[in-house]
Coordinates of N, CA and C in Angstrom, one line a residue:
X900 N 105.5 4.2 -47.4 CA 105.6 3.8 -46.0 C 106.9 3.0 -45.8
X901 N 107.6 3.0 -44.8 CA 108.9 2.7 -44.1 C 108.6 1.3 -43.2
X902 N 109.5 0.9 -42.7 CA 110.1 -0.1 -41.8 C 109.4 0.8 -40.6
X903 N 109.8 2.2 -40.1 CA 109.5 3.0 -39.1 C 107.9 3.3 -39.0
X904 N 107.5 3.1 -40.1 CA 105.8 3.2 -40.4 C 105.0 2.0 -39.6
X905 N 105.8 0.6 -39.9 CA 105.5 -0.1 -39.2 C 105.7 -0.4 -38.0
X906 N 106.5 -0.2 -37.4 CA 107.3 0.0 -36.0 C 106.0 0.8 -35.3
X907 N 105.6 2.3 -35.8 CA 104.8 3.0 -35.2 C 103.5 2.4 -35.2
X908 N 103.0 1.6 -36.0 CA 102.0 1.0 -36.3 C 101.6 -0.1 -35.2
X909 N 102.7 -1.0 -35.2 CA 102.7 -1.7 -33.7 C 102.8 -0.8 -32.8
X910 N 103.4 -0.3 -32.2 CA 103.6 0.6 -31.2 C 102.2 1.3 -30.9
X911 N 101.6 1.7 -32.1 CA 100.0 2.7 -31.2 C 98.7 1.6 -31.2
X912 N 98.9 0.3 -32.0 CA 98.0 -0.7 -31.5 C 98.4 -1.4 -30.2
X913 N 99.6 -1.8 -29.9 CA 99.5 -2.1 -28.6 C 98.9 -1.4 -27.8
X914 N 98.7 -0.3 -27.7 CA 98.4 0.5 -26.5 C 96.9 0.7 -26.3
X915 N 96.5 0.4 -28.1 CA 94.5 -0.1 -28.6 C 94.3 -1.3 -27.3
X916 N 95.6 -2.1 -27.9 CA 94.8 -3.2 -27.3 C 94.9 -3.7 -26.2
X917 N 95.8 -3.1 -25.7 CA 96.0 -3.2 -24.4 C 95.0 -2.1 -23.3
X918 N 94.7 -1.0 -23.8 CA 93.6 -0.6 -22.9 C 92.1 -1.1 -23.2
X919 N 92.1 -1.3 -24.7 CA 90.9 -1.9 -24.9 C 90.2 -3.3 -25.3
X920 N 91.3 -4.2 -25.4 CA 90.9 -5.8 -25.5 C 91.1 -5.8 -27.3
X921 N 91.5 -6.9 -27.3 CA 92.0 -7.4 -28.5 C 90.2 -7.2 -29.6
X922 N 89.0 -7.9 -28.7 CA 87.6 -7.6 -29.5 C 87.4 -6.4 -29.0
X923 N 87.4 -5.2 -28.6 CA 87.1 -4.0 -28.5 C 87.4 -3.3 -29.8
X924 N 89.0 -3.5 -30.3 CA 89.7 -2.4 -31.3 C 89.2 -2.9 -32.7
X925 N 89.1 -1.8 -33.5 CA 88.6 -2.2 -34.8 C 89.6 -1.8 -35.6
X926 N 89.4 -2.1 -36.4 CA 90.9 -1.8 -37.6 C 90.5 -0.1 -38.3
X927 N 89.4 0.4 -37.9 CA 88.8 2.2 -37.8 C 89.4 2.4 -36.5
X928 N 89.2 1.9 -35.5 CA 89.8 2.6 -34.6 C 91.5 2.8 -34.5
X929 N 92.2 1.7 -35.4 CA 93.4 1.6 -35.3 C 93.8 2.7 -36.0
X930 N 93.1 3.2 -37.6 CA 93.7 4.0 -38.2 C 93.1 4.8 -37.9
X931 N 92.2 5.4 -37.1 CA 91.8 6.8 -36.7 C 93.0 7.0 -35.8
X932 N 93.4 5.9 -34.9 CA 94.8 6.2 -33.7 C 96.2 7.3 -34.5
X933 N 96.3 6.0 -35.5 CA 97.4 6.4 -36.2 C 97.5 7.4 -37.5
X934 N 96.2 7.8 -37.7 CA 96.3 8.6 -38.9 C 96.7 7.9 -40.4
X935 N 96.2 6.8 -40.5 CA 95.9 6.2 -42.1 C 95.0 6.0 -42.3
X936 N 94.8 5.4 -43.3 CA 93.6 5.2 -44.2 C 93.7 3.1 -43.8
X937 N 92.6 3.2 -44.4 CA 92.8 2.0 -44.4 C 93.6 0.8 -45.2
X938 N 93.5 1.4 -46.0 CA 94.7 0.6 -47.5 C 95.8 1.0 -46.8
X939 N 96.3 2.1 -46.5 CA 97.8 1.8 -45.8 C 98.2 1.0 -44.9
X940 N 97.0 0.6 -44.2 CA 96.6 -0.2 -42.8 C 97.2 -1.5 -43.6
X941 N 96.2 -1.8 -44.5 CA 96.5 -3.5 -45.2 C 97.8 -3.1 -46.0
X942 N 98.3 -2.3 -46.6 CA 99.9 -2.6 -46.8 C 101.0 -2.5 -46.1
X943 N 100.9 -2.7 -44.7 CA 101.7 -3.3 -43.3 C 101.2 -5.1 -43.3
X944 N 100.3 -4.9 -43.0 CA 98.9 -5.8 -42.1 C 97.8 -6.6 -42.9
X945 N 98.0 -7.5 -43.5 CA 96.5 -8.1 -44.0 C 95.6 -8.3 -43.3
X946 N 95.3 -7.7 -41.7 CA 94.1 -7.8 -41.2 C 94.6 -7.5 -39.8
X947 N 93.5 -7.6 -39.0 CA 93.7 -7.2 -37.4 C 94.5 -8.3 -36.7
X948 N 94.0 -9.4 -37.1 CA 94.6 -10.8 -36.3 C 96.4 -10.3 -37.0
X949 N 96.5 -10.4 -38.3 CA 98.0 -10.3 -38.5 C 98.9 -9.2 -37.4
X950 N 98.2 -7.7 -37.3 CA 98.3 -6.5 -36.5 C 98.8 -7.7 -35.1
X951 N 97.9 -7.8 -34.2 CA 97.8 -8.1 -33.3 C 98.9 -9.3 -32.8
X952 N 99.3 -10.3 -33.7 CA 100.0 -11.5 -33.7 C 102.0 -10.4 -33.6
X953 N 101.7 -9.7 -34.8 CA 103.1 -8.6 -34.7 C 103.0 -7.7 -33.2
X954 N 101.7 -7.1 -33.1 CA 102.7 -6.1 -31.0 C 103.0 -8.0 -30.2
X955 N 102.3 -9.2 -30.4 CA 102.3 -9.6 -29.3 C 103.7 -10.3 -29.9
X956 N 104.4 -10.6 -30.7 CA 105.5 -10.8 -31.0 C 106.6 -9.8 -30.6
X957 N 106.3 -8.8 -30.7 CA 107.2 -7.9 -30.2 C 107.6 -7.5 -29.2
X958 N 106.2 -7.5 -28.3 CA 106.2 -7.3 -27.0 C 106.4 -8.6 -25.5
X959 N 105.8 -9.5 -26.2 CA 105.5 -10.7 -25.3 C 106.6 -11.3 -25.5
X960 N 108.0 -11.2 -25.5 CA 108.9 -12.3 -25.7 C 109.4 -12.6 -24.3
X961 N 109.7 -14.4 -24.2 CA 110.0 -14.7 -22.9 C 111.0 -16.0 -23.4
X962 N 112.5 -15.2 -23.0 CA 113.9 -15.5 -23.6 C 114.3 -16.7 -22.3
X963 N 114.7 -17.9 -23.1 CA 115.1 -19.2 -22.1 C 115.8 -18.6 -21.1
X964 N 116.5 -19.1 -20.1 CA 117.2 -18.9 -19.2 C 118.5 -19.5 -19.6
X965 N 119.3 -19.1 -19.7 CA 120.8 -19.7 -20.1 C 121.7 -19.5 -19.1
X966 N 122.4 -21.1 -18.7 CA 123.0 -21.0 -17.9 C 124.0 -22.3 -17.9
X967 N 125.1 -22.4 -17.3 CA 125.7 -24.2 -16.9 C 125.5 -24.6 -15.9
X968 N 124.4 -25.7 -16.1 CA 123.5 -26.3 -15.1 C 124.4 -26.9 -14.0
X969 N 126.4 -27.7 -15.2 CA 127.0 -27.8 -13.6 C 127.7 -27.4 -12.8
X970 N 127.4 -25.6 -13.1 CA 128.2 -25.2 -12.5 C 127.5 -23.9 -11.6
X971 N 126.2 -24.3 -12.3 CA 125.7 -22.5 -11.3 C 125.0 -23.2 -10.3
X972 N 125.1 -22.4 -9.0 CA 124.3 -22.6 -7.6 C 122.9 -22.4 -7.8
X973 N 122.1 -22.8 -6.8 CA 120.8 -22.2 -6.8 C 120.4 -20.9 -7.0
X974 N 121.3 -20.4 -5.7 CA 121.3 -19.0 -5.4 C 121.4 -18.3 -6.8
X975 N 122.7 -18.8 -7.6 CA 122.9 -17.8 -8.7 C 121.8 -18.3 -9.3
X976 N 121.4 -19.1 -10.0 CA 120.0 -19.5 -10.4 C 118.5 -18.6 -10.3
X977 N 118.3 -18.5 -9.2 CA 117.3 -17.6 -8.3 C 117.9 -16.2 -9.1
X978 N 118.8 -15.6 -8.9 CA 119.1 -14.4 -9.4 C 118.6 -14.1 -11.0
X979 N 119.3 -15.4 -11.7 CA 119.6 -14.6 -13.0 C 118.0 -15.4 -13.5
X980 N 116.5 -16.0 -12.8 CA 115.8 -16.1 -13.1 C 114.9 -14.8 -13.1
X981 N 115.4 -13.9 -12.1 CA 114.5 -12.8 -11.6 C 115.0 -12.0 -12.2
X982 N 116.0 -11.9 -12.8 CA 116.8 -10.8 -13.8 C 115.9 -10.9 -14.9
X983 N 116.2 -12.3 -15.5 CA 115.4 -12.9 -16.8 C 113.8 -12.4 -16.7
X984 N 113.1 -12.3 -15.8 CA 111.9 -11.8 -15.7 C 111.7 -10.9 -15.9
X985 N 112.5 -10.1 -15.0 CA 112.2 -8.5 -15.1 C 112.4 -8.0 -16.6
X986 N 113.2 -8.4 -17.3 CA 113.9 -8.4 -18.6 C 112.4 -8.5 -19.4
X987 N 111.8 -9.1 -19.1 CA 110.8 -9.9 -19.8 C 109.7 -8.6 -19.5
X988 N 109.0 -8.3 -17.8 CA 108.3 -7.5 -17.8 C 108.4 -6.2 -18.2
X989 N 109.8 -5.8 -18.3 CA 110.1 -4.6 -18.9 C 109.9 -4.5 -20.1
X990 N 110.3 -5.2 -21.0 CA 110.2 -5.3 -22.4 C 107.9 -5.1 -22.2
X991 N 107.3 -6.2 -21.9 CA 105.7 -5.9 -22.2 C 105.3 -4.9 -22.0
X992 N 106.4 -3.9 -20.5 CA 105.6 -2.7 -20.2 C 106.0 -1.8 -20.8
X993 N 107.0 -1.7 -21.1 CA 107.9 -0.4 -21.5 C 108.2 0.7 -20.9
X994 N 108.2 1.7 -21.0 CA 108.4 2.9 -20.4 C 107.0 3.6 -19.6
X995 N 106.4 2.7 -19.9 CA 105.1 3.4 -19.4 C 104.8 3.9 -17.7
X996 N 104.1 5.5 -17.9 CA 104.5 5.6 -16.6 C 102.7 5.6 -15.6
X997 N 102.0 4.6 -16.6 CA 100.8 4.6 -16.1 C 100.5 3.1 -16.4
X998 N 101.0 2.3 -15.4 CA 101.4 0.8 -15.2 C 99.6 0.5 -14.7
X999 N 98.4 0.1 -15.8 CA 97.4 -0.5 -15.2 C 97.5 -2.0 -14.9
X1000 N 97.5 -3.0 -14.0 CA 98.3 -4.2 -14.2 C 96.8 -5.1 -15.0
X1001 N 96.0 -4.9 -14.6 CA 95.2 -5.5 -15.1 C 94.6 -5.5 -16.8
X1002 N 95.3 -4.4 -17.2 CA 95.2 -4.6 -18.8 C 96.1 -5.2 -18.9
X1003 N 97.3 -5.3 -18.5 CA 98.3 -6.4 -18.8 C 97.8 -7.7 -18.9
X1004 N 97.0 -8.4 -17.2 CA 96.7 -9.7 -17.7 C 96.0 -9.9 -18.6
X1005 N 95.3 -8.8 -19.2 CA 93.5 -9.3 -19.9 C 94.1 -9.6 -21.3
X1006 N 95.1 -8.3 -21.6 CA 96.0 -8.5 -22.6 C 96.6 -10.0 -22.9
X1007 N 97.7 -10.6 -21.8 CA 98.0 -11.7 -22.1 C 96.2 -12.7 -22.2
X1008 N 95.5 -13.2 -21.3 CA 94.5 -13.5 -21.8 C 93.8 -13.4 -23.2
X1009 N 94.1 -12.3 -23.9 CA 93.4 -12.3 -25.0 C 94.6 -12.9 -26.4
X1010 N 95.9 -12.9 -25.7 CA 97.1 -13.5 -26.5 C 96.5 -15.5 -26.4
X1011 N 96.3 -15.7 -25.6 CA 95.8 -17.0 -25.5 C 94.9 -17.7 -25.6
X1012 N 94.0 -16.6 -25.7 CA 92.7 -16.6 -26.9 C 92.9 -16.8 -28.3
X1013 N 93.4 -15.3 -29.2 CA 93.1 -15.3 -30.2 C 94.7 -16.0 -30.8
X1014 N 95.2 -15.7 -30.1 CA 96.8 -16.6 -30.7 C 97.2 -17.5 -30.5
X1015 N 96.3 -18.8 -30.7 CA 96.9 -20.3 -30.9 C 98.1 -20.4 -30.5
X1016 N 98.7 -20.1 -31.6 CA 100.6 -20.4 -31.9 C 100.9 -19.7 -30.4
X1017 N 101.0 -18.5 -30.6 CA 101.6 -17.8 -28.8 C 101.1 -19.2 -28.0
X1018 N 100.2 -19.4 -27.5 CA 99.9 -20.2 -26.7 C 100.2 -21.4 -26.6
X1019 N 100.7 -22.0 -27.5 CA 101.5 -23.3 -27.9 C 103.0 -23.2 -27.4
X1020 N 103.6 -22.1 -28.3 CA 104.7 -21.2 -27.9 C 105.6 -21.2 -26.9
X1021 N 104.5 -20.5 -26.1 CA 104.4 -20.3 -24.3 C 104.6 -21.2 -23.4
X1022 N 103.6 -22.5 -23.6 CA 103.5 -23.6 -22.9 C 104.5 -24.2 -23.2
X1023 N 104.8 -24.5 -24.1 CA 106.0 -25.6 -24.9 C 107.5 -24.4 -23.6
X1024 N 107.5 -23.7 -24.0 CA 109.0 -22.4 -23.4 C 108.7 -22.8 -21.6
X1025 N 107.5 -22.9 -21.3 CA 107.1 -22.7 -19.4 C 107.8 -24.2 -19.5
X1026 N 107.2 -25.1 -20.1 CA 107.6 -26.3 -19.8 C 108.8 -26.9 -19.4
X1027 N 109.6 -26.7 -21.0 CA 110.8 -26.6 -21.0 C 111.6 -25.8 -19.4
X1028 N 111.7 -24.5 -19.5 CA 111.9 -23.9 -18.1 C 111.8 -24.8 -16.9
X1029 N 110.3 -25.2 -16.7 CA 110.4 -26.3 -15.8 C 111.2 -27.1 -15.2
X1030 N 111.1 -27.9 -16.6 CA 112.2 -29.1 -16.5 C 113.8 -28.8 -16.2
X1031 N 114.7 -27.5 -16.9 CA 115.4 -26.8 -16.3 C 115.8 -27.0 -15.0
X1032 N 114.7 -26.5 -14.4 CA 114.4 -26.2 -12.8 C 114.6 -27.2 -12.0
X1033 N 114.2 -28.1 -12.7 CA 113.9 -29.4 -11.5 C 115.4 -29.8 -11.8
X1034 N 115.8 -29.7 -13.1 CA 117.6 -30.1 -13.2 C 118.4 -29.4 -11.9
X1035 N 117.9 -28.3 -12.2 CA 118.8 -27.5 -10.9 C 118.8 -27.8 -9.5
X1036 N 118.0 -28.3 -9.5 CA 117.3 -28.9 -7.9 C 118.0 -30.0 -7.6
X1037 N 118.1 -30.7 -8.6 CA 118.5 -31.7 -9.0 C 120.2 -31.8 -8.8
X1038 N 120.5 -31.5 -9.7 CA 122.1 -31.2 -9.4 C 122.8 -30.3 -7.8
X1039 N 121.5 -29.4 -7.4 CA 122.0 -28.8 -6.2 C 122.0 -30.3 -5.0
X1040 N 120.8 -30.8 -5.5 CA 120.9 -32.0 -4.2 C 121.8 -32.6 -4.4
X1041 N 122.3 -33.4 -5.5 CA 123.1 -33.9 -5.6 C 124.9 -33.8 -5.1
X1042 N 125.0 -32.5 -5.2 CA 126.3 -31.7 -4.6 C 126.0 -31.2 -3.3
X1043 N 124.9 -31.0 -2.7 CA 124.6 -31.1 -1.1 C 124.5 -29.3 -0.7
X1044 N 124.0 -29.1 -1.4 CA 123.7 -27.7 -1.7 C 122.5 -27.4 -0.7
X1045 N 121.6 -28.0 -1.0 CA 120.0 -28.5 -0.5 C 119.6 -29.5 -0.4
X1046 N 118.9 -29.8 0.7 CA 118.3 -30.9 1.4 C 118.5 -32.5 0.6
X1047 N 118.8 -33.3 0.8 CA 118.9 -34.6 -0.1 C 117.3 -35.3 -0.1
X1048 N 116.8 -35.0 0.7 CA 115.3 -36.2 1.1 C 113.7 -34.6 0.0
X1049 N 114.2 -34.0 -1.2 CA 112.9 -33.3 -1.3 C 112.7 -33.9 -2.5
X1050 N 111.8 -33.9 -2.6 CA 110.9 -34.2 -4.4 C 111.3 -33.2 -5.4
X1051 N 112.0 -33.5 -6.5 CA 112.8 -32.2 -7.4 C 111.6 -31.6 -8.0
X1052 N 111.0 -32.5 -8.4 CA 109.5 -32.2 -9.8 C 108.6 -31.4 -8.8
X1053 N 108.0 -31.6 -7.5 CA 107.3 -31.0 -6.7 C 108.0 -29.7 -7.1
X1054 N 109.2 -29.4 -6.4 CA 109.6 -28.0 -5.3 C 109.8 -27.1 -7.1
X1055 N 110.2 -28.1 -8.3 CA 110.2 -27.5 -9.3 C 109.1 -26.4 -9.5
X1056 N 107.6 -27.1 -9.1 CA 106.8 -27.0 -10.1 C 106.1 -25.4 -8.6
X1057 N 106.6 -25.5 -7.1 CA 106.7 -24.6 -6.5 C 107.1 -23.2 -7.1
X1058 N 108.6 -23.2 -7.8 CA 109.3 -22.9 -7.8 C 108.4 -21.5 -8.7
X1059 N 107.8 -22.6 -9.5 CA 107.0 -21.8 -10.7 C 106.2 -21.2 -10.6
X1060 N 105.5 -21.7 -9.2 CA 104.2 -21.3 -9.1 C 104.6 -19.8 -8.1
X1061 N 105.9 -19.3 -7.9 CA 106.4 -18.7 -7.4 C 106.2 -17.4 -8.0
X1062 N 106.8 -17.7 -9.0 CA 107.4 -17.0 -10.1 C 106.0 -16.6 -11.1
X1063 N 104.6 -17.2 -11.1 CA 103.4 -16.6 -11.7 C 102.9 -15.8 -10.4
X1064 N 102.9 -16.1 -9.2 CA 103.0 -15.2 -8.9 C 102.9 -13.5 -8.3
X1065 N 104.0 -13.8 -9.2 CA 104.4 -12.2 -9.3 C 103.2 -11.1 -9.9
X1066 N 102.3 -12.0 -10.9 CA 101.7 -10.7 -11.5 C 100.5 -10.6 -10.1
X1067 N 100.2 -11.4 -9.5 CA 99.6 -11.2 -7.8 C 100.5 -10.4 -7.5
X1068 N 101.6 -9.9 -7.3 CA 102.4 -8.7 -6.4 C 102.1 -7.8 -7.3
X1069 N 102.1 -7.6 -8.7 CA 101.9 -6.8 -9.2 C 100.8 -5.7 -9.3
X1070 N 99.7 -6.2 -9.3 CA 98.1 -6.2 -8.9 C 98.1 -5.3 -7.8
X1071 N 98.7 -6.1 -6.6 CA 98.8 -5.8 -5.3 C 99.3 -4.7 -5.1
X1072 N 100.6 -4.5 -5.5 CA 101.6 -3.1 -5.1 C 101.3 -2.4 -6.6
X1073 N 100.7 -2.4 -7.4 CA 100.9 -1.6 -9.0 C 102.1 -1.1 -8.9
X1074 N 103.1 -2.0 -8.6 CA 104.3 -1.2 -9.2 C 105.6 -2.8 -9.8
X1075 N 105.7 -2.7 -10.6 CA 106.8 -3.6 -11.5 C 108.1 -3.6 -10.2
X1076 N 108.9 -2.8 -9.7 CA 110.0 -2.6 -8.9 C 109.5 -3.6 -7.8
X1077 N 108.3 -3.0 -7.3 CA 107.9 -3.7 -5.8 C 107.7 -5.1 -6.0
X1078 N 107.4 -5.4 -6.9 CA 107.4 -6.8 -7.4 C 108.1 -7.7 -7.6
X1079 N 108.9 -6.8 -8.1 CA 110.4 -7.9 -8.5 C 111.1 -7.8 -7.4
X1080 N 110.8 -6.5 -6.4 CA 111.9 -7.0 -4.9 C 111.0 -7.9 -4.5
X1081 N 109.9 -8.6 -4.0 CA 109.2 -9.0 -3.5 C 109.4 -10.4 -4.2
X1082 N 109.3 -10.7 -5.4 CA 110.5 -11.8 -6.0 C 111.6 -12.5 -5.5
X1083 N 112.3 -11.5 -6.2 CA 114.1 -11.8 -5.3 C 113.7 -11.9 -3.9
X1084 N 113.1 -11.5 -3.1 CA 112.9 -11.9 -1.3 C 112.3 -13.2 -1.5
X1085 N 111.2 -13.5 -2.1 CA 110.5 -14.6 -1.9 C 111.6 -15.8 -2.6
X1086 N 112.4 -15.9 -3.5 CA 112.9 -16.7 -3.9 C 114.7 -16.9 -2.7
X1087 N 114.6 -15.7 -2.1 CA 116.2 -16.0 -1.2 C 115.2 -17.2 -0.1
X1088 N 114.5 -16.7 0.5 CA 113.3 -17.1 1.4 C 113.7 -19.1 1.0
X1089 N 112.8 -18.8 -0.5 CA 112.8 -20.9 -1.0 C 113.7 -21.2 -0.9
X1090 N 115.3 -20.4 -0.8 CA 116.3 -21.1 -0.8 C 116.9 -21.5 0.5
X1091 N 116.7 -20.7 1.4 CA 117.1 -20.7 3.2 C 116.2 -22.0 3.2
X1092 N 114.7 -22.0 3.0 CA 114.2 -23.5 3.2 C 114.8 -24.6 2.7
X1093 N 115.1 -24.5 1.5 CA 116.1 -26.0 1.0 C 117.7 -26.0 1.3
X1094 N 118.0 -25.2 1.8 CA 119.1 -25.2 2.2 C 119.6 -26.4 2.8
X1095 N 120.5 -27.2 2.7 CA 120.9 -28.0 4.0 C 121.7 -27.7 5.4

């Protein structure tokens, strides 16, 4: 067995555990998916939890936002955060042309279950982001970009609560595109309000 053995190995359990919950899939159902045995299974994988910890490594990545905080606007901010997302949702969904949104959340739910670390991960990365955010706010007031008299940490923590969201538009419209315009609008929208 190859590098590509494994690759395919992640690739057909995601899609176990994503239609069927992280405690649904058995490590029989995974090699019945994929056609091994089981000893081939554990010379990838010493067990399901290991399986499982590799698709959501693979699939769940959520890449900082990089940027120079004194020189980019809100507006460009707002952009290359919705870029950065989509980036992100694309990567969990992939090519898939049968987008169920709610195995997605149950999926991430079950990442924050059985995966500690992810969930440490995660929080520690949102946080960070955060703080970012409120920099931005921060520096926009400061340069007279936006309103002088707002609370940065508030409209930050708006900002975010903007940006979760999205998997509510997603749900809504089942479609990833409609979402992310519905994004980008709602985030031009937060900016016309802090505007000065």
């Amino acid at each position: 067995m190859n590098y590509d053995t494994k690759e395919y190995i992640i690739k057909e359990a995601y899609k176990l555990f994503l239609n069927n919950s992280y405690e649904a899939v058995s490590i029989s159902d995974i090699c019945a998916e994929i056609g091994l045995t089981k000893g081939a299974l554990y010379h990838h994988f010493e067990n399901k939890e290991a399986l499982f910890k590799a698709v959501i490594d693979k699939y769940f990545i959520f890449p900082p936002i990089d940027f120079n905080i004194e020189t980019i606007t809100l507006l460009e901010f707002n952009e290359i955060t919705v870029q950065n997302i989509e980036k992100a949702i694309h990567n969990i969904c992939g090519d898939s042309n049968e987008l169920i949104p709610v195995n997605y959340m149950s999926l991430i739910s079950d990442c924050f279950r059985h995966y500690p670390e992810f969930r440490e991960r995660t929080t520690k990365h949102l946080n960070i982001e955060n703080n970012k955010t409120k920099n931005v706010f921060e520096v926009a007031m400061k340069r007279g970009e936006i309103q002088s008299d707002i609370d940065c940490s508030a409209v930050a923590e708006m900002y975010f609560s903007n940006i979760i969201g999205l998997a509510g538009n997603i749900l809504r419209n089942n479609s990833i595109k409609e979402a992310i315009k519905m994004l980008r609008n709602q985030m031009n929208v937060f900016y016309k309000l802090l505007k000065k």
